[in-house]
Each structure stands twice: as structure tokens, then as C-alpha cells.
mmCIF file of C-alpha atoms in Angstrom:
data_model
loop_
_atom_site.group_PDB
_atom_site.id
_atom_site.type_symbol
_atom_site.label_atom_id
_atom_site.label_comp_id
_atom_site.label_asym_id
_atom_site.label_seq_id
_atom_site.Cartn_x
_atom_site.Cartn_y
_atom_site.Cartn_z
ATOM 1 C CA MET S 1 -6.180 46.719 80.667
ATOM 2 C CA THR S 2 -8.928 47.844 78.420
ATOM 3 C CA SER S 3 -6.466 49.345 75.981
ATOM 4 C CA ILE S 4 -4.430 46.112 75.896
ATOM 5 C CA LYS S 5 -7.544 44.031 75.204
ATOM 6 C CA SER S 6 -8.552 46.422 72.433
ATOM 7 C CA LEU S 7 -5.157 45.935 70.830
ATOM 8 C CA ARG S 8 -5.353 42.120 70.971
ATOM 9 C CA TRP S 9 -8.629 41.978 69.077
ATOM 10 C CA PRO S 10 -7.320 43.592 65.841
ATOM 11 C CA MET S 11 -4.235 41.399 66.087
ATOM 12 C CA ARG S 12 -6.348 38.264 66.384
ATOM 13 C CA LYS S 13 -8.526 39.441 63.490
ATOM 14 C CA LYS S 14 -5.456 40.111 61.358
ATOM 15 C CA SER S 15 -4.018 36.713 62.275
ATOM 16 C CA GLY S 16 -7.292 35.040 61.297
ATOM 17 C CA LEU S 17 -7.303 36.737 57.894
ATOM 18 C CA SER S 18 -3.720 35.615 57.345
ATOM 19 C CA ASP S 19 -4.670 32.010 58.128
ATOM 20 C CA VAL S 20 -7.558 32.190 55.652
ATOM 21 C CA ARG S 21 -5.256 33.530 52.946
ATOM 22 C CA LYS S 22 -2.712 30.781 53.618
ATOM 23 C CA SER S 23 -5.425 28.149 53.481
ATOM 24 C CA SER S 24 -6.759 29.560 50.218
ATOM 25 C CA PHE S 25 -3.247 29.588 48.711
ATOM 26 C CA LYS S 26 -2.659 25.984 49.753
ATOM 27 C CA THR S 27 -5.978 25.003 48.204
ATOM 28 C CA LYS S 28 -4.989 26.664 44.928
ATOM 29 C CA GLN S 29 -1.631 24.906 45.063
ATOM 30 C CA LEU S 30 -3.287 21.548 45.573
ATOM 31 C CA SER S 31 -5.740 22.222 42.728
ATOM 32 C CA PHE S 32 -2.893 23.195 40.391
ATOM 33 C CA LEU S 33 -0.923 20.126 41.443
ATOM 34 C CA ALA S 34 -3.940 17.896 40.809
ATOM 35 C CA VAL S 35 -4.457 19.357 37.326
ATOM 36 C CA PHE S 36 -0.732 19.048 36.563
ATOM 37 C CA CYS S 37 -0.657 15.412 37.684
ATOM 38 C CA THR S 38 -3.754 14.644 35.617
ATOM 39 C CA ILE S 39 -2.170 16.146 32.500
ATOM 40 C CA MET S 40 1.070 14.251 33.075
ATOM 41 C CA PHE S 41 -0.854 10.999 33.558
ATOM 42 C CA ILE S 42 -2.760 11.541 30.301
ATOM 43 C CA MET S 43 0.489 12.281 28.442
ATOM 44 C CA TYR S 44 2.042 9.147 29.936
ATOM 45 C CA ARG S 45 -0.897 6.995 28.842
ATOM 46 C CA ILE S 46 -0.842 8.433 25.307
ATOM 47 C CA THR S 47 2.919 7.938 24.999
ATOM 48 C CA LYS S 48 2.649 4.381 26.327
ATOM 49 C CA TYR S 49 -0.177 3.596 23.895
ATOM 50 C CA GLN S 50 1.770 5.005 20.929
ATOM 51 C CA TYR S 51 4.814 2.960 21.932
ATOM 52 C CA HIS S 52 2.644 -0.137 22.271
ATOM 53 C CA GLN S 53 1.144 0.429 18.827
ATOM 54 C CA GLU S 54 4.590 0.914 17.288
ATOM 55 C CA GLU S 55 5.773 -2.360 18.800
ATOM 56 C CA ILE S 56 2.734 -4.090 17.326
ATOM 57 C CA ASP S 57 3.499 -2.515 13.941
ATOM 58 C CA LYS S 58 7.054 -3.856 14.033
ATOM 59 C CA LYS S 59 5.902 -7.391 14.798
ATOM 60 C CA SER S 60 2.958 -7.476 12.381
ATOM 61 C CA SER S 61 4.889 -8.219 9.199
ATOM 62 C CA SER S 62 5.313 -11.902 8.369
ATOM 63 C CA TRP S 63 8.718 -11.140 6.874
ATOM 64 C CA GLY S 64 10.018 -9.596 10.099
ATOM 65 C CA GLU S 65 10.853 -5.952 10.578
ATOM 66 C CA PRO S 66 10.585 -3.653 7.563
ATOM 67 C CA LYS S 67 13.832 -3.125 5.761
ATOM 68 C CA VAL S 68 15.427 0.192 6.695
ATOM 69 C CA TYR S 69 17.263 1.676 3.758
ATOM 70 C CA PRO S 70 20.378 3.746 4.482
ATOM 71 C CA THR S 71 20.010 7.494 4.821
ATOM 72 C CA THR S 72 22.684 9.362 2.890
ATOM 73 C CA SER S 73 21.887 12.868 4.112
ATOM 74 C CA GLY S 74 24.480 14.349 6.443
ATOM 75 C CA ASN S 75 21.885 16.779 7.782
ATOM 76 C CA LEU S 76 20.727 14.187 10.335
ATOM 77 C CA LYS S 77 24.007 14.033 12.228
ATOM 78 C CA GLY S 78 22.800 16.636 14.709
ATOM 79 C CA LEU S 79 19.885 14.507 15.887
ATOM 80 C CA PRO S 80 20.235 12.502 19.111
ATOM 81 C CA GLN S 81 21.106 8.843 18.681
ATOM 82 C CA GLY S 82 18.030 6.637 18.521
ATOM 83 C CA ILE S 83 15.556 9.370 17.597
ATOM 84 C CA VAL S 84 15.811 9.007 13.808
ATOM 85 C CA HIS S 85 12.805 7.208 12.274
ATOM 86 C CA ALA S 86 13.400 7.029 8.528
ATOM 87 C CA ASN S 87 10.210 5.127 7.675
ATOM 88 C CA SER S 88 6.510 5.829 7.751
ATOM 89 C CA ASP S 89 3.365 4.106 6.456
ATOM 90 C CA LEU S 90 -0.095 4.736 5.042
ATOM 91 C CA GLU S 91 -2.043 3.528 8.083
ATOM 92 C CA LEU S 92 -4.832 5.754 9.378
ATOM 93 C CA LYS S 93 -4.187 6.562 13.053
ATOM 94 C CA PRO S 94 -6.939 7.251 15.633
ATOM 95 C CA SER S 95 -6.768 10.733 17.168
ATOM 96 C CA TRP S 96 -7.968 9.967 20.703
ATOM 97 C CA SER S 97 -9.345 6.445 20.910
ATOM 98 C CA THR S 98 -7.369 3.842 22.847
ATOM 99 C CA SER S 99 -7.765 1.141 20.237
ATOM 100 C CA SER S 100 -7.704 1.085 16.465
ATOM 101 C CA SER S 101 -10.702 -0.188 14.534
ATOM 102 C CA ARG S 102 -8.285 -2.385 12.569
ATOM 103 C CA SER S 103 -6.192 -4.223 15.136
ATOM 104 C CA LYS S 104 -2.817 -5.065 13.618
ATOM 105 C CA ALA S 105 -2.086 -7.634 16.326
ATOM 106 C CA VAL S 106 -4.577 -10.029 14.767
ATOM 107 C CA PHE S 107 -2.940 -10.142 11.337
ATOM 108 C CA SER S 108 0.444 -11.587 10.423
ATOM 109 C CA ASN S 109 0.999 -9.546 7.260
ATOM 110 C CA ARG S 110 0.195 -6.275 5.570
ATOM 111 C CA ASN S 111 -0.309 -5.471 1.939
ATOM 112 C CA LEU S 112 -1.178 -2.372 -0.051
ATOM 113 C CA LEU S 113 -3.545 -1.786 -2.968
ATOM 114 C CA ALA S 114 -3.091 1.458 -4.907
ATOM 115 C CA VAL S 115 -5.470 2.321 -7.755
ATOM 116 C CA PRO S 116 -5.958 5.416 -9.940
ATOM 117 C CA VAL S 117 -9.712 5.977 -10.142
ATOM 118 C CA GLY S 118 -12.340 8.086 -11.883
ATOM 119 C CA ILE S 119 -15.969 8.517 -10.924
ATOM 120 C CA LYS S 120 -17.135 6.726 -14.088
ATOM 121 C CA GLN S 121 -15.618 3.481 -12.773
ATOM 122 C CA LYS S 122 -17.082 3.872 -9.281
ATOM 123 C CA HIS S 123 -19.057 0.607 -9.338
ATOM 124 C CA ASN S 124 -16.133 -1.529 -10.487
ATOM 125 C CA VAL S 125 -13.765 0.087 -7.984
ATOM 126 C CA ASP S 126 -16.339 -0.445 -5.228
ATOM 127 C CA VAL S 127 -16.362 -4.196 -5.910
ATOM 128 C CA MET S 128 -12.558 -4.306 -6.005
ATOM 129 C CA VAL S 129 -12.060 -2.340 -2.798
ATOM 130 C CA GLN S 130 -14.584 -4.394 -0.838
ATOM 131 C CA LYS S 131 -12.793 -7.608 -1.787
ATOM 132 C CA PHE S 132 -9.377 -6.289 -0.755
ATOM 133 C CA LEU S 133 -10.605 -4.708 2.491
ATOM 134 C CA GLN S 134 -11.858 -8.124 3.593
ATOM 135 C CA GLU S 135 -8.232 -9.288 3.414
ATOM 136 C CA ASN S 136 -6.958 -6.442 5.653
ATOM 137 C CA PHE S 137 -5.352 -4.515 2.798
ATOM 138 C CA THR S 138 -4.438 -0.882 3.191
ATOM 139 C CA ILE S 139 -5.958 0.952 0.233
ATOM 140 C CA ILE S 140 -5.072 4.234 -1.418
ATOM 141 C CA LEU S 141 -7.103 5.719 -4.266
ATOM 142 C CA PHE S 142 -5.636 8.265 -6.667
ATOM 143 C CA HIS S 143 -8.412 10.458 -8.094
ATOM 144 C CA TYR S 144 -7.289 11.656 -11.510
ATOM 145 C CA ASP S 145 -10.595 13.410 -12.340
ATOM 146 C CA GLY S 146 -10.934 15.452 -9.149
ATOM 147 C CA GLU S 147 -14.378 13.980 -8.380
ATOM 148 C CA VAL S 148 -13.660 12.772 -4.857
ATOM 149 C CA ASP S 149 -16.941 13.990 -3.326
ATOM 150 C CA GLY S 150 -18.876 11.401 -5.282
ATOM 151 C CA TRP S 151 -17.256 8.572 -3.305
ATOM 152 C CA TRP S 152 -18.212 9.551 0.233
ATOM 153 C CA ASN S 153 -21.527 7.683 0.143
ATOM 154 C CA LEU S 154 -19.707 4.334 0.034
ATOM 155 C CA ASP S 155 -19.435 2.559 3.392
ATOM 156 C CA TRP S 156 -15.671 2.122 3.156
ATOM 157 C CA SER S 157 -14.815 5.657 1.989
ATOM 158 C CA SER S 158 -13.546 6.783 5.404
ATOM 159 C CA ASN S 159 -11.336 3.696 5.736
ATOM 160 C CA VAL S 160 -9.141 4.347 2.691
ATOM 161 C CA ILE S 161 -6.731 7.109 1.737
ATOM 162 C CA GLN S 162 -7.902 9.311 -1.128
ATOM 163 C CA ILE S 163 -5.562 11.655 -2.997
ATOM 164 C CA VAL S 164 -6.675 14.090 -5.689
ATOM 165 C CA ALA S 165 -4.608 15.442 -8.598
ATOM 166 C CA ARG S 166 -6.408 16.164 -11.847
ATOM 167 C CA ASN S 167 -5.280 14.481 -15.071
ATOM 168 C CA GLN S 168 -2.344 12.627 -13.509
ATOM 169 C CA THR S 169 -1.533 8.995 -14.233
ATOM 170 C CA LYS S 170 -0.801 5.969 -12.085
ATOM 171 C CA TRP S 171 2.973 6.288 -12.359
ATOM 172 C CA TRP S 172 2.899 10.008 -11.509
ATOM 173 C CA PHE S 173 1.013 9.192 -8.308
ATOM 174 C CA ALA S 174 3.210 6.195 -7.506
ATOM 175 C CA LYS S 175 6.448 8.155 -7.831
ATOM 176 C CA ARG S 176 5.216 10.860 -5.466
ATOM 177 C CA PHE S 177 3.172 8.994 -2.875
ATOM 178 C CA LEU S 178 4.596 5.450 -2.731
ATOM 179 C CA HIS S 179 8.169 6.175 -1.737
ATOM 180 C CA PRO S 180 9.901 2.983 -0.480
ATOM 181 C CA ASN S 181 10.316 4.450 3.002
ATOM 182 C CA ILE S 182 6.563 5.098 3.130
ATOM 183 C CA VAL S 183 5.503 1.610 2.031
ATOM 184 C CA SER S 184 8.270 -0.432 3.669
ATOM 185 C CA ILE S 185 5.921 -2.119 6.160
ATOM 186 C CA TYR S 186 3.918 -3.754 3.362
ATOM 187 C CA ASP S 187 4.884 -7.196 2.106
ATOM 188 C CA PHE S 188 3.346 -6.649 -1.338
ATOM 189 C CA ILE S 189 2.266 -3.571 -3.290
ATOM 190 C CA PHE S 190 -0.579 -4.046 -5.777
ATOM 191 C CA LEU S 191 -0.444 -1.170 -8.285
ATOM 192 C CA TRP S 192 -3.541 -1.828 -10.366
ATOM 193 C CA ASP S 193 -5.714 -0.127 -12.947
ATOM 194 C CA GLU S 194 -9.374 0.557 -12.212
ATOM 195 C CA ASP S 195 -10.861 -1.518 -15.052
ATOM 196 C CA LEU S 196 -10.125 -5.002 -13.693
ATOM 197 C CA GLY S 197 -12.887 -7.425 -12.794
ATOM 198 C CA VAL S 198 -12.083 -9.421 -9.645
ATOM 199 C CA GLU S 199 -14.911 -11.945 -9.600
ATOM 200 C CA HIS S 200 -12.448 -14.860 -9.886
ATOM 201 C CA PHE S 201 -9.670 -13.330 -7.790
ATOM 202 C CA SER S 202 -8.780 -13.960 -4.139
ATOM 203 C CA PRO S 203 -6.057 -11.658 -2.722
ATOM 204 C CA SER S 204 -5.124 -14.100 0.049
ATOM 205 C CA ARG S 205 -4.786 -17.117 -2.230
ATOM 206 C CA TYR S 206 -2.824 -15.025 -4.719
ATOM 207 C CA ILE S 207 -0.331 -13.947 -2.049
ATOM 208 C CA GLU S 208 0.023 -17.513 -0.851
ATOM 209 C CA ILE S 209 1.000 -18.635 -4.363
ATOM 210 C CA ILE S 210 3.563 -15.922 -5.070
ATOM 211 C CA LYS S 211 5.188 -16.532 -1.682
ATOM 212 C CA GLN S 212 5.407 -20.265 -2.306
ATOM 213 C CA GLU S 213 6.894 -19.784 -5.779
ATOM 214 C CA GLY S 214 9.237 -16.942 -4.861
ATOM 215 C CA LEU S 215 7.777 -14.435 -7.327
ATOM 216 C CA GLU S 216 9.090 -10.955 -6.585
ATOM 217 C CA ILE S 217 7.141 -9.372 -9.454
ATOM 218 C CA SER S 218 3.895 -10.884 -10.666
ATOM 219 C CA GLN S 219 0.414 -10.281 -11.991
ATOM 220 C CA PRO S 220 -2.858 -12.205 -12.132
ATOM 221 C CA ALA S 221 -3.523 -13.804 -15.497
ATOM 222 C CA LEU S 222 -6.162 -12.267 -17.757
ATOM 223 C CA ASP S 223 -9.413 -14.020 -18.561
ATOM 224 C CA PRO S 224 -9.138 -15.140 -22.227
ATOM 225 C CA HIS S 225 -12.479 -13.422 -22.853
ATOM 226 C CA SER S 226 -11.182 -10.049 -21.658
ATOM 227 C CA THR S 227 -12.109 -7.080 -23.803
ATOM 228 C CA GLU S 228 -8.474 -6.193 -24.418
ATOM 229 C CA ILE S 229 -5.245 -8.207 -24.233
ATOM 230 C CA HIS S 230 -1.870 -6.836 -25.284
ATOM 231 C CA HIS S 231 0.571 -9.693 -24.632
ATOM 232 C CA ARG S 232 0.093 -13.438 -24.959
ATOM 233 C CA ILE S 233 2.025 -14.257 -21.827
ATOM 234 C CA THR S 234 -0.675 -12.606 -19.723
ATOM 235 C CA ILE S 235 -3.479 -14.934 -20.941
ATOM 236 C CA ARG S 236 -4.718 -17.419 -18.384
ATOM 237 C CA SER S 237 -3.849 -21.093 -18.759
ATOM 238 C CA ILE S 238 -6.643 -23.234 -17.314
ATOM 239 C CA THR S 239 -4.255 -26.133 -16.605
ATOM 240 C CA LYS S 240 -1.614 -24.220 -14.627
ATOM 241 C CA LYS S 241 -1.407 -22.604 -11.219
ATOM 242 C CA PHE S 242 1.073 -20.083 -12.603
ATOM 243 C CA HIS S 243 3.551 -19.721 -15.468
ATOM 244 C CA ARG S 244 6.789 -17.873 -16.150
ATOM 245 C CA ARG S 245 7.064 -18.055 -19.933
ATOM 246 C CA VAL S 246 4.994 -18.467 -23.090
ATOM 247 C CA TYR S 247 5.706 -20.465 -26.249
ATOM 248 C CA GLU S 248 4.536 -19.033 -29.538
ATOM 249 C CA ARG S 249 4.900 -20.169 -33.142
ATOM 250 C CA ARG S 250 4.161 -18.145 -36.236
ATOM 251 C CA LYS S 251 4.501 -19.425 -39.774
ATOM 252 C CA ARG S 252 6.715 -22.356 -38.710
ATOM 253 C CA ARG S 253 9.017 -20.007 -36.853
ATOM 254 C CA ALA S 254 9.248 -19.926 -33.071
ATOM 255 C CA ARG S 255 8.951 -16.389 -31.784
ATOM 256 C CA CYS S 256 9.137 -17.501 -28.138
ATOM 257 C CA SER S 257 11.086 -20.702 -27.472
ATOM 258 C CA ASP S 258 13.244 -22.408 -24.853
ATOM 259 C CA SER S 259 16.112 -20.106 -25.675
ATOM 260 C CA SER S 260 14.064 -16.927 -25.123
ATOM 261 C CA GLU S 261 15.344 -14.971 -22.152
ATOM 262 C CA GLU S 262 13.756 -11.568 -22.753
ATOM 263 C CA PRO S 263 10.243 -10.132 -22.365
ATOM 264 C CA PRO S 264 7.548 -10.521 -23.437
ATOM 265 C CA CYS S 265 8.379 -14.233 -23.863
ATOM 266 C CA THR S 266 9.485 -14.635 -20.239
ATOM 267 C CA GLY S 267 10.166 -12.512 -17.185
ATOM 268 C CA PHE S 268 7.318 -10.160 -18.035
ATOM 269 C CA VAL S 269 4.225 -8.648 -16.426
ATOM 270 C CA GLU S 270 2.091 -5.879 -17.848
ATOM 271 C CA GLY S 271 1.650 -2.415 -16.354
ATOM 272 C CA MET S 272 -2.094 -2.784 -15.782
ATOM 273 C CA ALA S 273 -1.899 -5.115 -12.749
ATOM 274 C CA PRO S 274 1.646 -5.546 -11.406
ATOM 275 C CA VAL S 275 2.309 -6.829 -7.892
ATOM 276 C CA PHE S 276 5.670 -6.062 -6.272
ATOM 277 C CA SER S 277 7.412 -7.457 -3.229
ATOM 278 C CA ARG S 278 8.880 -4.899 -0.844
ATOM 279 C CA SER S 279 12.395 -5.283 -2.275
ATOM 280 C CA ALA S 280 11.195 -5.277 -5.880
ATOM 281 C CA TRP S 281 9.251 -2.066 -5.316
ATOM 282 C CA TYR S 282 12.283 -0.371 -3.770
ATOM 283 C CA CYS S 283 14.095 -1.018 -7.050
ATOM 284 C CA THR S 284 11.101 -0.200 -9.270
ATOM 285 C CA TRP S 285 10.460 3.158 -7.597
ATOM 286 C CA HIS S 286 13.982 4.219 -8.488
ATOM 287 C CA LEU S 287 13.465 2.922 -12.028
ATOM 288 C CA ILE S 288 10.432 5.182 -12.568
ATOM 289 C CA GLN S 289 11.531 8.464 -14.091
ATOM 290 C CA ASN S 290 10.139 11.596 -12.498
ATOM 291 C CA ASP S 291 8.629 12.821 -15.777
ATOM 292 C CA LEU S 292 7.108 9.445 -16.667
ATOM 293 C CA VAL S 293 3.474 9.830 -17.726
ATOM 294 C CA HIS S 294 1.741 6.769 -19.169
ATOM 295 C CA GLY S 295 4.514 4.258 -18.479
ATOM 296 C CA TRP S 296 4.530 2.677 -21.934
ATOM 297 C CA GLY S 297 7.552 0.409 -22.210
ATOM 298 C CA LEU S 298 8.242 0.419 -18.477
ATOM 299 C CA ASP S 299 6.864 -3.112 -18.140
ATOM 300 C CA LEU S 300 9.625 -4.366 -20.454
ATOM 301 C CA LYS S 301 12.212 -3.121 -17.942
ATOM 302 C CA LEU S 302 10.652 -4.357 -14.694
ATOM 303 C CA GLY S 303 12.697 -7.558 -14.870
ATOM 304 C CA TYR S 304 15.745 -5.567 -13.782
ATOM 305 C CA CYS S 305 14.088 -5.343 -10.347
ATOM 306 C CA ALA S 306 13.281 -9.050 -9.991
ATOM 307 C CA GLN S 307 15.907 -9.557 -7.247
ATOM 308 C CA GLY S 308 17.482 -12.318 -9.301
ATOM 309 C CA ARG S 309 16.922 -13.920 -12.698
ATOM 310 C CA ARG S 310 13.779 -12.545 -14.268
ATOM 311 C CA THR S 311 13.008 -15.951 -15.748
ATOM 312 C CA LYS S 312 12.550 -17.303 -12.208
ATOM 313 C CA LYS S 313 11.434 -14.335 -10.126
ATOM 314 C CA VAL S 314 8.737 -12.935 -12.450
ATOM 315 C CA GLY S 315 5.524 -14.785 -13.227
ATOM 316 C CA VAL S 316 1.817 -14.776 -14.037
ATOM 317 C CA VAL S 317 -0.657 -16.477 -11.674
ATOM 318 C CA ASP S 318 -3.308 -18.473 -13.554
ATOM 319 C CA SER S 319 -5.438 -19.839 -10.721
ATOM 320 C CA GLU S 320 -6.308 -16.324 -9.538
ATOM 321 C CA TYR S 321 -7.210 -14.287 -12.591
ATOM 322 C CA VAL S 322 -8.931 -11.023 -13.506
ATOM 323 C CA PHE S 323 -11.024 -9.725 -16.380
ATOM 324 C CA HIS S 324 -9.524 -6.761 -18.227
ATOM 325 C CA LYS S 325 -12.298 -4.475 -19.430
ATOM 326 C CA GLY S 326 -9.989 -2.310 -21.511
ATOM 327 C CA ILE S 327 -11.615 1.007 -20.550
ATOM 328 C CA GLN S 328 -9.411 3.877 -21.648
ATOM 329 C CA THR S 329 -8.908 6.855 -19.352
ATOM 330 C CA LEU S 330 -7.107 10.203 -19.587
ATOM 331 C CA GLY S 331 -7.507 10.442 -23.341
ATOM 332 C CA GLY S 332 -6.791 6.860 -24.342
ATOM 333 C CA SER S 333 -3.958 4.380 -24.322
ATOM 334 C CA GLY S 334 -0.987 4.097 -26.598
ATOM 335 C CA HIS S 335 -0.787 0.309 -26.560
ATOM 336 C CA ARG S 336 -1.029 -1.680 -29.728
ATOM 337 C CA MET S 337 -4.249 -3.446 -28.889
ATOM 338 C CA THR S 338 -4.652 -7.115 -29.748
ATOM 339 C CA LYS S 339 -8.108 -8.636 -29.495
ATOM 340 C CA VAL S 340 -8.516 -12.113 -28.055
ATOM 341 C CA SER S 341 -10.125 -13.361 -31.255
ATOM 342 C CA LYS S 342 -6.988 -12.437 -33.173
ATOM 343 C CA LEU S 343 -4.737 -14.067 -30.579
ATOM 344 C CA GLN S 344 -6.574 -17.340 -30.858
ATOM 345 C CA LYS S 345 -5.802 -17.598 -34.575
ATOM 346 C CA THR S 346 -2.148 -18.201 -33.732
ATOM 347 C CA THR S 347 -0.837 -21.389 -32.183
ATOM 348 C CA MET S 348 0.082 -20.520 -28.637
ATOM 349 C CA PHE S 349 0.637 -22.557 -25.520
ATOM 350 C CA ILE S 350 1.863 -21.759 -22.031
ATOM 351 C CA VAL S 351 4.322 -23.971 -20.196
ATOM 352 C CA ASP S 352 5.212 -23.841 -16.541
ATOM 353 C CA PHE S 353 8.892 -23.018 -16.208
ATOM 354 C CA LEU S 354 9.158 -25.511 -13.365
ATOM 355 C CA SER S 355 9.011 -28.354 -15.878
ATOM 356 C CA PHE S 356 12.418 -27.357 -17.198
ATOM 357 C CA PRO S 357 15.724 -27.920 -15.433
ATOM 358 C CA LYS S 358 16.889 -24.977 -13.329
#
């Protein structure tokens, strides 16, 4: 009996150790399962949030969903149906936070301001950016002098996109970074120079006017006291809300008259401050040649992208105007400069195209 009892004790001890091992294994399994479930829950929440944000993005444009342009590449045929997303945007996305600092659900439209900038014009650009940020604009700055570090002390510097390429011009940047599929969520694209004073300019009122009048390509009028004016049609008329053509007489001969159908008499905006609708920019981007540098003469061809007759779809807004300081960058400008004082020596008057039969 003693021998049998002595045998049972090691067996019980061995059985107890086995139970402990099984319990420990089950505990590890439960811990692993808990960690796995936690990770899956986090992934689910992130995916749900991203989907929610994308749905908000689709509904945020006042013109409905962004236009999706056809993809001609046959290399996408191997992708599963429904996974192709041909468009993107320039919105800054939060890495981990559950809500964006700029809630898109509050706003009914989106617009983009793109400006080539140099550190010497920091103060003027600061004023411009602050005014546009108040109107919920997305802003992208193209640094042509490479001096991007000098901008970080501004309060808004982390809320805008900043791209650096030394000695490159506005049209070089626009061709490479404003592809139509990248900016398709924006109703209007403001492609401005850095030397514009915006004291008398309201982005929201400007957009309201060009929507009401159906202007696909436009620009704010220039203050008559601007340092530099190149074309008469861009001068502000104090009696008009906007205009589409200019009338000019020289030595008893009408240079711009009722019969004028070509720029710069009508259907014309200048390259310093153009504003494009989504459809007009899609056309304009393809019009810009890849080796285009300063863009001289391009403004004479923008009417091809007016989505209709340039005499109706292109205009200058007088009630919201800017001051052109005429500061030359990147080695100067090739425009034939015309001072305001010289312009005023010639009889010139601006007439709203709406007063004529359509």
C-alpha cells in the first residue's frame, strides 16, 4: 500500500503542473485575443473615420461632386472594380486625430489660392494669405527663392502647403503641381502673383459675383493708381460691378469698338491675377506648355478655355479690386509697361457688356 501511495503522489504532482501549464497557455491565448481585437477595433474606427471624411468631401462642393475626367491608361484594367480613385486634393490630413481642425462639413464650397512667393514680399503675402484663410481657402505657396525657413514664424505657416523650387516661375509650378485631377474638388482656382494689394478685395464677394454672372475666367480689376498697368481693360471702373469689354479711341480711330471680338478689347484677363473655374482650369492646364517659363502671351489665349464665347464667359470684376505694385521678380518682366499717367491721356471708357443685346 505504501508503494501505491508513493506512486500516486508524483502522478498528482505531475497532473497539477499540467493544469498550471494549461491555465498559463489559456491566459496567453486570451491576452493575444484581447490585443488582436483591440487592434482590429482601432483599424475599424480609422477606416470608418476615413470613409466618413471622404463622404463629407464629396458633399462639400456647392457644384456637386467633382468632375471625374476619363482615364485613358489601359494599365488600370487589372484593378478591382470600384477601387480606382483618379482624383486627389491639396487638403492637409490629420495623422491620428479624430477630427480635422478645418471641418469641411461647415462650408458649402472650396476654393484654392496658389501664389509664387519670395521672402522679400513676405509682408504683402502675409496680408493676402490671412484674408483668404478667413474664407476657408486652401492655400499653396510656391517658393521660387528657396527661402522657406523664413516663413515658419507666421501663425498660419503650418496650415498652408509650401513647395520649394529655386528660380522657377508661376506657370512652371502650376503645370507640375496643379494637375486637374489634383484640384478637381475646388470650385475656383486663384493663380495670383505676390505683389497684389488686397485691401479692397473680398474673396467671398468676388466669388458671389462671378457665379452670378457666369464668368468662367476672370480677374479683379486693378486700382487706377496701381504702380504698373499693362492693359486698359484691367483698369477698374468705379461705376460698374464688372465689365467684359473696353472701348478705346485714339486719334479719331476706334481701336476697341462694338465689333471687337478679340483680346485685349474683350474676353481678356491678365496673367498676374487670373481666376479659373474648375472646367476652365482643366482646359487651361492642357494649354500650358511644359517648357513655358514666364507665360508672356498666354493670357491672350486663355479665351479658348472660357467654356463658351469669350465675350460672355470672361470678365473683370470692378467692385472687388486689387492694387498692382509692379514688383519684378526672377530677373524682371518682359511686358511692355504702361504707366497709369500715360493711360489717362487717352480717351478710354469701360462699358458693361450686359447693356448690349446678347
